[in-house]
């Protein structure tokens, strides 16, 4: 059971749950128990979709992980490829079934999310060996733009374009933190990321101003300004090892992403 939990990468799954729960309640017509339950369903649909993408990525990248992260469940042999495919299939179906409990439009959003999650890793559509900008843009659409639009669609709310772009830019700025520990392996496999092309200093030069612009775009909801120092800290600390296989910046990125949606809800409740 433990290898399967590690395969899901649970540290990355809290932010999607928060995004769905608090994002939905930030935009729905009223806040009550029904909206909280619906928001939780939205969050679980996001979370299982993200877990699906991460399992697919580990199946495709098993040879790379033998070099850079050999203790992961697949390269270490604790889980077989067939078992991982079964887990991915279960996550795919779970995400879709959960989305059906919300609305037809939300099903479309989740289908798009699953498409981007799978084809990020799978040929022939994978952008990873094509261009570092396209690579980062693909993930930013999947983890930044689609979720913030989806919670508004699920809640039946008009789309807040400026704020949605702000969330998208936050993810685009800091998503590369996940690649810091993979640079050498990515270069060996021909994977082009912001880190392989620009290095950590180049990444920071782009990330910090982008986080600032993101916060400016979200200024109408003042509680979102609290995530600005989190974003800057994520860029600065991305070389600092934290826990088993990632860096401090990566964890701060996911923490900040979850806090964005919590701040959206707080802005609604307080105002």
mmCIF file with all atom_site columns, C-alpha atoms in Angstrom, residues 54-267:
data_model
loop_
_atom_site.group_PDB
_atom_site.id
_atom_site.type_symbol
_atom_site.label_atom_id
_atom_site.label_alt_id
_atom_site.label_comp_id
_atom_site.label_asym_id
_atom_site.label_entity_id
_atom_site.label_seq_id
_atom_site.pdbx_PDB_ins_code
_atom_site.Cartn_x
_atom_site.Cartn_y
_atom_site.Cartn_z
_atom_site.occupancy
_atom_site.B_iso_or_equiv
_atom_site.pdbx_formal_charge
_atom_site.auth_seq_id
_atom_site.auth_comp_id
_atom_site.auth_asym_id
_atom_site.auth_atom_id
_atom_site.pdbx_PDB_model_num
ATOM 1   C CA . UNK A 1 54  ? 1.634   12.156 -12.140 1.00 0.00 ? 54  UNK A CA 1
ATOM 2   C CA . UNK A 1 55  ? 1.280   8.382  -12.375 1.00 0.00 ? 55  UNK A CA 1
ATOM 3   C CA . UNK A 1 56  ? 1.320   8.548  -16.180 1.00 0.00 ? 56  UNK A CA 1
ATOM 4   C CA . UNK A 1 57  ? 4.438   10.705 -15.974 1.00 0.00 ? 57  UNK A CA 1
ATOM 5   C CA . UNK A 1 58  ? 6.210   8.168  -13.767 1.00 0.00 ? 58  UNK A CA 1
ATOM 6   C CA . UNK A 1 59  ? 5.256   5.308  -16.109 1.00 0.00 ? 59  UNK A CA 1
ATOM 7   C CA . UNK A 1 60  ? 6.718   7.173  -19.092 1.00 0.00 ? 60  UNK A CA 1
ATOM 8   C CA . UNK A 1 61  ? 9.778   8.414  -17.176 1.00 0.00 ? 61  UNK A CA 1
ATOM 9   C CA . UNK A 1 62  ? 10.756  5.166  -15.481 1.00 0.00 ? 62  UNK A CA 1
ATOM 10  C CA . UNK A 1 63  ? 14.150  5.071  -17.255 1.00 0.00 ? 63  UNK A CA 1
ATOM 11  C CA . UNK A 1 64  ? 14.866  8.685  -16.271 1.00 0.00 ? 64  UNK A CA 1
ATOM 12  C CA . UNK A 1 65  ? 13.849  8.003  -12.679 1.00 0.00 ? 65  UNK A CA 1
ATOM 13  C CA . UNK A 1 66  ? 16.265  5.064  -12.537 1.00 0.00 ? 66  UNK A CA 1
ATOM 14  C CA . UNK A 1 67  ? 18.970  7.736  -12.847 1.00 0.00 ? 67  UNK A CA 1
ATOM 15  C CA . UNK A 1 68  ? 17.645  10.708 -10.855 1.00 0.00 ? 68  UNK A CA 1
ATOM 16  C CA . UNK A 1 69  ? 15.114  9.168  -8.431  1.00 0.00 ? 69  UNK A CA 1
ATOM 17  C CA . UNK A 1 70  ? 15.836  5.417  -8.226  1.00 0.00 ? 70  UNK A CA 1
ATOM 18  C CA . UNK A 1 71  ? 13.944  4.964  -4.947  1.00 0.00 ? 71  UNK A CA 1
ATOM 19  C CA . UNK A 1 72  ? 10.572  5.806  -6.518  1.00 0.00 ? 72  UNK A CA 1
ATOM 20  C CA . UNK A 1 73  ? 8.114   2.881  -6.628  1.00 0.00 ? 73  UNK A CA 1
ATOM 21  C CA . UNK A 1 74  ? 8.485   2.069  -10.352 1.00 0.00 ? 74  UNK A CA 1
ATOM 22  C CA . UNK A 1 75  ? 12.277  2.218  -10.848 1.00 0.00 ? 75  UNK A CA 1
ATOM 23  C CA . UNK A 1 76  ? 12.841  0.451  -7.530  1.00 0.00 ? 76  UNK A CA 1
ATOM 24  C CA . UNK A 1 77  ? 10.568  -2.408 -8.601  1.00 0.00 ? 77  UNK A CA 1
ATOM 25  C CA . UNK A 1 78  ? 8.133   -1.992 -5.698  1.00 0.00 ? 78  UNK A CA 1
ATOM 26  C CA . UNK A 1 79  ? 5.338   -1.536 -8.249  1.00 0.00 ? 79  UNK A CA 1
ATOM 27  C CA . UNK A 1 80  ? 5.127   -3.015 -11.744 1.00 0.00 ? 80  UNK A CA 1
ATOM 28  C CA . UNK A 1 81  ? 4.211   -1.021 -14.835 1.00 0.00 ? 81  UNK A CA 1
ATOM 29  C CA . UNK A 1 82  ? 0.974   -3.010 -15.135 1.00 0.00 ? 82  UNK A CA 1
ATOM 30  C CA . UNK A 1 83  ? 0.007   -2.101 -11.569 1.00 0.00 ? 83  UNK A CA 1
ATOM 31  C CA . UNK A 1 84  ? 0.777   1.559  -12.215 1.00 0.00 ? 84  UNK A CA 1
ATOM 32  C CA . UNK A 1 85  ? -1.401  1.509  -15.351 1.00 0.00 ? 85  UNK A CA 1
ATOM 33  C CA . UNK A 1 86  ? -4.250  0.043  -13.270 1.00 0.00 ? 86  UNK A CA 1
ATOM 34  C CA . UNK A 1 87  ? -3.838  2.834  -10.699 1.00 0.00 ? 87  UNK A CA 1
ATOM 35  C CA . UNK A 1 88  ? -3.820  5.471  -13.448 1.00 0.00 ? 88  UNK A CA 1
ATOM 36  C CA . UNK A 1 89  ? -6.980  4.007  -14.984 1.00 0.00 ? 89  UNK A CA 1
ATOM 37  C CA . UNK A 1 90  ? -8.751  4.022  -11.618 1.00 0.00 ? 90  UNK A CA 1
ATOM 38  C CA . UNK A 1 91  ? -7.767  7.650  -11.041 1.00 0.00 ? 91  UNK A CA 1
ATOM 39  C CA . UNK A 1 92  ? -8.954  8.653  -14.521 1.00 0.00 ? 92  UNK A CA 1
ATOM 40  C CA . UNK A 1 93  ? -12.362 7.058  -13.991 1.00 0.00 ? 93  UNK A CA 1
ATOM 41  C CA . UNK A 1 94  ? -12.669 8.474  -10.474 1.00 0.00 ? 94  UNK A CA 1
ATOM 42  C CA . UNK A 1 95  ? -11.987 12.008 -11.653 1.00 0.00 ? 95  UNK A CA 1
ATOM 43  C CA . UNK A 1 96  ? -14.566 11.763 -14.434 1.00 0.00 ? 96  UNK A CA 1
ATOM 44  C CA . UNK A 1 97  ? -17.209 10.164 -12.210 1.00 0.00 ? 97  UNK A CA 1
ATOM 45  C CA . UNK A 1 98  ? -16.738 12.834 -9.549  1.00 0.00 ? 98  UNK A CA 1
ATOM 46  C CA . UNK A 1 99  ? -17.052 15.588 -12.155 1.00 0.00 ? 99  UNK A CA 1
ATOM 47  C CA . UNK A 1 100 ? -20.397 14.129 -13.279 1.00 0.00 ? 100 UNK A CA 1
ATOM 48  C CA . UNK A 1 101 ? -21.772 14.873 -9.815  1.00 0.00 ? 101 UNK A CA 1
ATOM 49  C CA . UNK A 1 102 ? -21.194 18.606 -10.386 1.00 0.00 ? 102 UNK A CA 1
ATOM 50  C CA . UNK A 1 103 ? -22.340 19.674 -13.873 1.00 0.00 ? 103 UNK A CA 1
ATOM 51  C CA . UNK A 1 104 ? -21.947 18.931 -17.572 1.00 0.00 ? 104 UNK A CA 1
ATOM 52  C CA . UNK A 1 105 ? -19.739 21.980 -18.080 1.00 0.00 ? 105 UNK A CA 1
ATOM 53  C CA . UNK A 1 106 ? -17.494 20.849 -15.236 1.00 0.00 ? 106 UNK A CA 1
ATOM 54  C CA . UNK A 1 107 ? -17.178 17.424 -16.903 1.00 0.00 ? 107 UNK A CA 1
ATOM 55  C CA . UNK A 1 108 ? -15.839 19.238 -19.984 1.00 0.00 ? 108 UNK A CA 1
ATOM 56  C CA . UNK A 1 109 ? -13.316 21.102 -17.829 1.00 0.00 ? 109 UNK A CA 1
ATOM 57  C CA . UNK A 1 110 ? -12.112 17.892 -16.178 1.00 0.00 ? 110 UNK A CA 1
ATOM 58  C CA . UNK A 1 111 ? -11.876 16.146 -19.541 1.00 0.00 ? 111 UNK A CA 1
ATOM 59  C CA . UNK A 1 112 ? -9.612  18.967 -20.738 1.00 0.00 ? 112 UNK A CA 1
ATOM 60  C CA . UNK A 1 113 ? -7.579  18.696 -17.547 1.00 0.00 ? 113 UNK A CA 1
ATOM 61  C CA . UNK A 1 114 ? -7.127  14.950 -18.013 1.00 0.00 ? 114 UNK A CA 1
ATOM 62  C CA . UNK A 1 115 ? -6.131  15.473 -21.649 1.00 0.00 ? 115 UNK A CA 1
ATOM 63  C CA . UNK A 1 116 ? -3.383  17.933 -20.696 1.00 0.00 ? 116 UNK A CA 1
ATOM 64  C CA . UNK A 1 117 ? -2.282  15.715 -17.779 1.00 0.00 ? 117 UNK A CA 1
ATOM 65  C CA . UNK A 1 118 ? -1.873  12.602 -19.928 1.00 0.00 ? 118 UNK A CA 1
ATOM 66  C CA . UNK A 1 119 ? -0.428  14.088 -23.089 1.00 0.00 ? 119 UNK A CA 1
ATOM 67  C CA . UNK A 1 120 ? 2.124   16.141 -21.205 1.00 0.00 ? 120 UNK A CA 1
ATOM 68  C CA . UNK A 1 121 ? 4.075   12.892 -20.878 1.00 0.00 ? 121 UNK A CA 1
ATOM 69  C CA . UNK A 1 122 ? 2.783   10.724 -23.721 1.00 0.00 ? 122 UNK A CA 1
ATOM 70  C CA . UNK A 1 123 ? 4.062   10.944 -27.307 1.00 0.00 ? 123 UNK A CA 1
ATOM 71  C CA . UNK A 1 124 ? 3.385   12.250 -29.884 1.00 0.00 ? 124 UNK A CA 1
ATOM 72  C CA . UNK A 1 125 ? 1.828   15.356 -28.292 1.00 0.00 ? 125 UNK A CA 1
ATOM 73  C CA . UNK A 1 126 ? 4.197   15.724 -25.335 1.00 0.00 ? 126 UNK A CA 1
ATOM 74  C CA . UNK A 1 127 ? 5.869   19.161 -25.435 1.00 0.00 ? 127 UNK A CA 1
ATOM 75  C CA . UNK A 1 128 ? 8.748   18.161 -23.170 1.00 0.00 ? 128 UNK A CA 1
ATOM 76  C CA . UNK A 1 129 ? 11.335  17.569 -25.891 1.00 0.00 ? 129 UNK A CA 1
ATOM 77  C CA . UNK A 1 130 ? 10.096  20.339 -28.172 1.00 0.00 ? 130 UNK A CA 1
ATOM 78  C CA . UNK A 1 131 ? 10.584  23.664 -26.399 1.00 0.00 ? 131 UNK A CA 1
ATOM 79  C CA . UNK A 1 132 ? 11.020  24.746 -22.750 1.00 0.00 ? 132 UNK A CA 1
ATOM 80  C CA . UNK A 1 133 ? 8.468   27.561 -23.075 1.00 0.00 ? 133 UNK A CA 1
ATOM 81  C CA . UNK A 1 134 ? 5.861   25.236 -24.582 1.00 0.00 ? 134 UNK A CA 1
ATOM 82  C CA . UNK A 1 135 ? 6.680   22.671 -21.891 1.00 0.00 ? 135 UNK A CA 1
ATOM 83  C CA . UNK A 1 136 ? 6.052   25.162 -19.088 1.00 0.00 ? 136 UNK A CA 1
ATOM 84  C CA . UNK A 1 137 ? 3.016   26.671 -20.820 1.00 0.00 ? 137 UNK A CA 1
ATOM 85  C CA . UNK A 1 138 ? 1.393   23.235 -21.161 1.00 0.00 ? 138 UNK A CA 1
ATOM 86  C CA . UNK A 1 139 ? 1.694   22.486 -17.438 1.00 0.00 ? 139 UNK A CA 1
ATOM 87  C CA . UNK A 1 140 ? 0.626   26.019 -16.508 1.00 0.00 ? 140 UNK A CA 1
ATOM 88  C CA . UNK A 1 141 ? -2.584  25.660 -18.513 1.00 0.00 ? 141 UNK A CA 1
ATOM 89  C CA . UNK A 1 142 ? -3.240  22.292 -16.864 1.00 0.00 ? 142 UNK A CA 1
ATOM 90  C CA . UNK A 1 143 ? -2.498  23.277 -13.258 1.00 0.00 ? 143 UNK A CA 1
ATOM 91  C CA . UNK A 1 144 ? -3.131  27.012 -13.372 1.00 0.00 ? 144 UNK A CA 1
ATOM 92  C CA . UNK A 1 145 ? -5.628  28.170 -15.978 1.00 0.00 ? 145 UNK A CA 1
ATOM 93  C CA . UNK A 1 146 ? -8.051  25.237 -16.288 1.00 0.00 ? 146 UNK A CA 1
ATOM 94  C CA . UNK A 1 147 ? -8.668  24.811 -12.513 1.00 0.00 ? 147 UNK A CA 1
ATOM 95  C CA . UNK A 1 148 ? -9.387  28.501 -11.850 1.00 0.00 ? 148 UNK A CA 1
ATOM 96  C CA . UNK A 1 149 ? -11.760 28.625 -14.820 1.00 0.00 ? 149 UNK A CA 1
ATOM 97  C CA . UNK A 1 150 ? -13.337 25.293 -13.812 1.00 0.00 ? 150 UNK A CA 1
ATOM 98  C CA . UNK A 1 151 ? -14.317 26.417 -10.304 1.00 0.00 ? 151 UNK A CA 1
ATOM 99  C CA . UNK A 1 152 ? -16.025 29.473 -11.769 1.00 0.00 ? 152 UNK A CA 1
ATOM 100 C CA . UNK A 1 153 ? -17.815 27.346 -14.377 1.00 0.00 ? 153 UNK A CA 1
ATOM 101 C CA . UNK A 1 154 ? -18.887 24.818 -11.728 1.00 0.00 ? 154 UNK A CA 1
ATOM 102 C CA . UNK A 1 155 ? -20.261 27.608 -9.534  1.00 0.00 ? 155 UNK A CA 1
ATOM 103 C CA . UNK A 1 156 ? -22.106 29.227 -12.442 1.00 0.00 ? 156 UNK A CA 1
ATOM 104 C CA . UNK A 1 157 ? -20.179 32.452 -11.927 1.00 0.00 ? 157 UNK A CA 1
ATOM 105 C CA . UNK A 1 158 ? -19.103 34.971 -14.582 1.00 0.00 ? 158 UNK A CA 1
ATOM 106 C CA . UNK A 1 159 ? -15.426 34.497 -15.442 1.00 0.00 ? 159 UNK A CA 1
ATOM 107 C CA . UNK A 1 160 ? -13.081 36.928 -13.687 1.00 0.00 ? 160 UNK A CA 1
ATOM 108 C CA . UNK A 1 161 ? -10.554 37.191 -16.526 1.00 0.00 ? 161 UNK A CA 1
ATOM 109 C CA . UNK A 1 162 ? -7.942  39.357 -14.798 1.00 0.00 ? 162 UNK A CA 1
ATOM 110 C CA . UNK A 1 163 ? -7.819  37.261 -11.646 1.00 0.00 ? 163 UNK A CA 1
ATOM 111 C CA . UNK A 1 164 ? -7.755  34.030 -13.684 1.00 0.00 ? 164 UNK A CA 1
ATOM 112 C CA . UNK A 1 165 ? -4.737  35.284 -15.634 1.00 0.00 ? 165 UNK A CA 1
ATOM 113 C CA . UNK A 1 166 ? -3.095  36.166 -12.323 1.00 0.00 ? 166 UNK A CA 1
ATOM 114 C CA . UNK A 1 167 ? -3.460  32.586 -11.045 1.00 0.00 ? 167 UNK A CA 1
ATOM 115 C CA . UNK A 1 168 ? -2.215  31.236 -14.373 1.00 0.00 ? 168 UNK A CA 1
ATOM 116 C CA . UNK A 1 169 ? 0.906   33.449 -14.185 1.00 0.00 ? 169 UNK A CA 1
ATOM 117 C CA . UNK A 1 170 ? 1.588   32.311 -10.609 1.00 0.00 ? 170 UNK A CA 1
ATOM 118 C CA . UNK A 1 171 ? 1.731   28.708 -11.775 1.00 0.00 ? 171 UNK A CA 1
ATOM 119 C CA . UNK A 1 172 ? 3.740   29.563 -14.905 1.00 0.00 ? 172 UNK A CA 1
ATOM 120 C CA . UNK A 1 173 ? 6.289   31.413 -12.764 1.00 0.00 ? 173 UNK A CA 1
ATOM 121 C CA . UNK A 1 174 ? 6.833   28.700 -10.162 1.00 0.00 ? 174 UNK A CA 1
ATOM 122 C CA . UNK A 1 175 ? 5.971   25.360 -11.803 1.00 0.00 ? 175 UNK A CA 1
ATOM 123 C CA . UNK A 1 176 ? 9.643   24.976 -12.918 1.00 0.00 ? 176 UNK A CA 1
ATOM 124 C CA . UNK A 1 177 ? 10.648  24.506 -9.260  1.00 0.00 ? 177 UNK A CA 1
ATOM 125 C CA . UNK A 1 178 ? 9.755   20.827 -9.744  1.00 0.00 ? 178 UNK A CA 1
ATOM 126 C CA . UNK A 1 179 ? 12.561  20.455 -12.296 1.00 0.00 ? 179 UNK A CA 1
ATOM 127 C CA . UNK A 1 180 ? 15.461  21.704 -10.147 1.00 0.00 ? 180 UNK A CA 1
ATOM 128 C CA . UNK A 1 181 ? 16.480  18.217 -8.974  1.00 0.00 ? 181 UNK A CA 1
ATOM 129 C CA . UNK A 1 182 ? 15.993  16.699 -12.438 1.00 0.00 ? 182 UNK A CA 1
ATOM 130 C CA . UNK A 1 183 ? 18.231  18.959 -14.540 1.00 0.00 ? 183 UNK A CA 1
ATOM 131 C CA . UNK A 1 184 ? 21.001  16.470 -15.321 1.00 0.00 ? 184 UNK A CA 1
ATOM 132 C CA . UNK A 1 185 ? 18.604  13.625 -16.001 1.00 0.00 ? 185 UNK A CA 1
ATOM 133 C CA . UNK A 1 186 ? 16.390  15.835 -18.170 1.00 0.00 ? 186 UNK A CA 1
ATOM 134 C CA . UNK A 1 187 ? 19.400  16.870 -20.254 1.00 0.00 ? 187 UNK A CA 1
ATOM 135 C CA . UNK A 1 188 ? 20.399  13.232 -20.725 1.00 0.00 ? 188 UNK A CA 1
ATOM 136 C CA . UNK A 1 189 ? 16.877  12.381 -21.930 1.00 0.00 ? 189 UNK A CA 1
ATOM 137 C CA . UNK A 1 190 ? 16.562  15.442 -24.155 1.00 0.00 ? 190 UNK A CA 1
ATOM 138 C CA . UNK A 1 191 ? 13.794  17.016 -22.035 1.00 0.00 ? 191 UNK A CA 1
ATOM 139 C CA . UNK A 1 192 ? 13.794  20.810 -22.366 1.00 0.00 ? 192 UNK A CA 1
ATOM 140 C CA . UNK A 1 193 ? 12.759  22.783 -19.297 1.00 0.00 ? 193 UNK A CA 1
ATOM 141 C CA . UNK A 1 194 ? 13.305  26.324 -18.077 1.00 0.00 ? 194 UNK A CA 1
ATOM 142 C CA . UNK A 1 195 ? 15.976  24.945 -15.734 1.00 0.00 ? 195 UNK A CA 1
ATOM 143 C CA . UNK A 1 196 ? 17.888  22.977 -18.392 1.00 0.00 ? 196 UNK A CA 1
ATOM 144 C CA . UNK A 1 197 ? 17.988  26.025 -20.673 1.00 0.00 ? 197 UNK A CA 1
ATOM 145 C CA . UNK A 1 198 ? 18.408  28.949 -18.254 1.00 0.00 ? 198 UNK A CA 1
ATOM 146 C CA . UNK A 1 199 ? 19.668  27.428 -15.014 1.00 0.00 ? 199 UNK A CA 1
ATOM 147 C CA . UNK A 1 200 ? 18.489  28.388 -11.529 1.00 0.00 ? 200 UNK A CA 1
ATOM 148 C CA . UNK A 1 201 ? 19.622  32.022 -11.769 1.00 0.00 ? 201 UNK A CA 1
ATOM 149 C CA . UNK A 1 202 ? 17.849  32.486 -15.090 1.00 0.00 ? 202 UNK A CA 1
ATOM 150 C CA . UNK A 1 203 ? 14.717  30.895 -13.666 1.00 0.00 ? 203 UNK A CA 1
ATOM 151 C CA . UNK A 1 204 ? 14.746  33.246 -10.679 1.00 0.00 ? 204 UNK A CA 1
ATOM 152 C CA . UNK A 1 205 ? 15.228  36.266 -12.936 1.00 0.00 ? 205 UNK A CA 1
ATOM 153 C CA . UNK A 1 206 ? 11.981  35.397 -14.723 1.00 0.00 ? 206 UNK A CA 1
ATOM 154 C CA . UNK A 1 207 ? 10.004  33.917 -11.817 1.00 0.00 ? 207 UNK A CA 1
ATOM 155 C CA . UNK A 1 208 ? 10.202  36.766 -9.298  1.00 0.00 ? 208 UNK A CA 1
ATOM 156 C CA . UNK A 1 209 ? 8.895   39.527 -11.647 1.00 0.00 ? 209 UNK A CA 1
ATOM 157 C CA . UNK A 1 210 ? 6.191   37.180 -12.937 1.00 0.00 ? 210 UNK A CA 1
ATOM 158 C CA . UNK A 1 211 ? 4.998   36.483 -9.381  1.00 0.00 ? 211 UNK A CA 1
ATOM 159 C CA . UNK A 1 212 ? 4.855   40.242 -8.775  1.00 0.00 ? 212 UNK A CA 1
ATOM 160 C CA . UNK A 1 213 ? 2.803   40.787 -11.951 1.00 0.00 ? 213 UNK A CA 1
ATOM 161 C CA . UNK A 1 214 ? 0.542   37.917 -10.903 1.00 0.00 ? 214 UNK A CA 1
ATOM 162 C CA . UNK A 1 215 ? -0.114  39.578 -7.547  1.00 0.00 ? 215 UNK A CA 1
ATOM 163 C CA . UNK A 1 216 ? -0.843  42.924 -9.220  1.00 0.00 ? 216 UNK A CA 1
ATOM 164 C CA . UNK A 1 217 ? -3.473  41.281 -11.430 1.00 0.00 ? 217 UNK A CA 1
ATOM 165 C CA . UNK A 1 218 ? -5.122  39.791 -8.327  1.00 0.00 ? 218 UNK A CA 1
ATOM 166 C CA . UNK A 1 219 ? -5.047  43.070 -6.352  1.00 0.00 ? 219 UNK A CA 1
ATOM 167 C CA . UNK A 1 220 ? -8.844  43.494 -6.247  1.00 0.00 ? 220 UNK A CA 1
ATOM 168 C CA . UNK A 1 221 ? -8.952  40.612 -3.781  1.00 0.00 ? 221 UNK A CA 1
ATOM 169 C CA . UNK A 1 222 ? -6.541  41.984 -1.141  1.00 0.00 ? 222 UNK A CA 1
ATOM 170 C CA . UNK A 1 223 ? -6.058  38.755 0.790   1.00 0.00 ? 223 UNK A CA 1
ATOM 171 C CA . UNK A 1 224 ? -4.294  37.353 -2.279  1.00 0.00 ? 224 UNK A CA 1
ATOM 172 C CA . UNK A 1 225 ? -1.419  39.769 -1.625  1.00 0.00 ? 225 UNK A CA 1
ATOM 173 C CA . UNK A 1 226 ? -0.374  37.470 1.222   1.00 0.00 ? 226 UNK A CA 1
ATOM 174 C CA . UNK A 1 227 ? 0.821   34.905 -1.326  1.00 0.00 ? 227 UNK A CA 1
ATOM 175 C CA . UNK A 1 228 ? 3.335   37.341 -2.864  1.00 0.00 ? 228 UNK A CA 1
ATOM 176 C CA . UNK A 1 229 ? 6.097   36.672 -0.285  1.00 0.00 ? 229 UNK A CA 1
ATOM 177 C CA . UNK A 1 230 ? 5.391   32.930 -0.546  1.00 0.00 ? 230 UNK A CA 1
ATOM 178 C CA . UNK A 1 231 ? 5.986   33.071 -4.310  1.00 0.00 ? 231 UNK A CA 1
ATOM 179 C CA . UNK A 1 232 ? 9.204   35.051 -3.977  1.00 0.00 ? 232 UNK A CA 1
ATOM 180 C CA . UNK A 1 233 ? 10.424  32.666 -1.265  1.00 0.00 ? 233 UNK A CA 1
ATOM 181 C CA . UNK A 1 234 ? 9.616   29.689 -3.531  1.00 0.00 ? 234 UNK A CA 1
ATOM 182 C CA . UNK A 1 235 ? 11.848  31.087 -6.279  1.00 0.00 ? 235 UNK A CA 1
ATOM 183 C CA . UNK A 1 236 ? 14.673  31.912 -3.875  1.00 0.00 ? 236 UNK A CA 1
ATOM 184 C CA . UNK A 1 237 ? 14.699  28.574 -2.002  1.00 0.00 ? 237 UNK A CA 1
ATOM 185 C CA . UNK A 1 238 ? 14.337  26.258 -5.003  1.00 0.00 ? 238 UNK A CA 1
ATOM 186 C CA . UNK A 1 239 ? 17.869  24.872 -4.562  1.00 0.00 ? 239 UNK A CA 1
ATOM 187 C CA . UNK A 1 240 ? 17.382  24.011 -0.901  1.00 0.00 ? 240 UNK A CA 1
ATOM 188 C CA . UNK A 1 241 ? 16.725  20.283 -0.453  1.00 0.00 ? 241 UNK A CA 1
ATOM 189 C CA . UNK A 1 242 ? 13.606  19.526 1.563   1.00 0.00 ? 242 UNK A CA 1
ATOM 190 C CA . UNK A 1 243 ? 12.280  16.133 2.670   1.00 0.00 ? 243 UNK A CA 1
ATOM 191 C CA . UNK A 1 244 ? 13.037  13.163 0.401   1.00 0.00 ? 244 UNK A CA 1
ATOM 192 C CA . UNK A 1 245 ? 13.129  14.074 -3.280  1.00 0.00 ? 245 UNK A CA 1
ATOM 193 C CA . UNK A 1 246 ? 12.150  17.718 -3.754  1.00 0.00 ? 246 UNK A CA 1
ATOM 194 C CA . UNK A 1 247 ? 13.195  21.226 -2.787  1.00 0.00 ? 247 UNK A CA 1
ATOM 195 C CA . UNK A 1 248 ? 11.795  23.887 -0.491  1.00 0.00 ? 248 UNK A CA 1
ATOM 196 C CA . UNK A 1 249 ? 10.694  26.052 -3.420  1.00 0.00 ? 249 UNK A CA 1
ATOM 197 C CA . UNK A 1 250 ? 8.561   23.245 -4.834  1.00 0.00 ? 250 UNK A CA 1
ATOM 198 C CA . UNK A 1 251 ? 6.709   22.788 -1.540  1.00 0.00 ? 251 UNK A CA 1
ATOM 199 C CA . UNK A 1 252 ? 6.230   26.550 -1.130  1.00 0.00 ? 252 UNK A CA 1
ATOM 200 C CA . UNK A 1 253 ? 4.844   26.706 -4.672  1.00 0.00 ? 253 UNK A CA 1
ATOM 201 C CA . UNK A 1 254 ? 2.158   24.136 -3.879  1.00 0.00 ? 254 UNK A CA 1
ATOM 202 C CA . UNK A 1 255 ? 1.470   25.696 -0.470  1.00 0.00 ? 255 UNK A CA 1
ATOM 203 C CA . UNK A 1 256 ? 1.052   29.112 -2.094  1.00 0.00 ? 256 UNK A CA 1
ATOM 204 C CA . UNK A 1 257 ? -1.208  27.702 -4.804  1.00 0.00 ? 257 UNK A CA 1
ATOM 205 C CA . UNK A 1 258 ? -3.525  26.260 -2.165  1.00 0.00 ? 258 UNK A CA 1
ATOM 206 C CA . UNK A 1 259 ? -3.439  29.547 -0.232  1.00 0.00 ? 259 UNK A CA 1
ATOM 207 C CA . UNK A 1 260 ? -4.546  31.469 -3.348  1.00 0.00 ? 260 UNK A CA 1
ATOM 208 C CA . UNK A 1 261 ? -7.869  29.631 -3.326  1.00 0.00 ? 261 UNK A CA 1
ATOM 209 C CA . UNK A 1 262 ? -8.220  29.921 0.436   1.00 0.00 ? 262 UNK A CA 1
ATOM 210 C CA . UNK A 1 263 ? -7.591  33.681 0.092   1.00 0.00 ? 263 UNK A CA 1
ATOM 211 C CA . UNK A 1 264 ? -10.243 33.915 -2.631  1.00 0.00 ? 264 UNK A CA 1
ATOM 212 C CA . UNK A 1 265 ? -12.759 32.389 -0.240  1.00 0.00 ? 265 UNK A CA 1
ATOM 213 C CA . UNK A 1 266 ? -11.598 34.612 2.638   1.00 0.00 ? 266 UNK A CA 1
ATOM 214 C CA . UNK A 1 267 ? -11.999 37.700 0.451   1.00 0.00 ? 267 UNK A CA 1
#
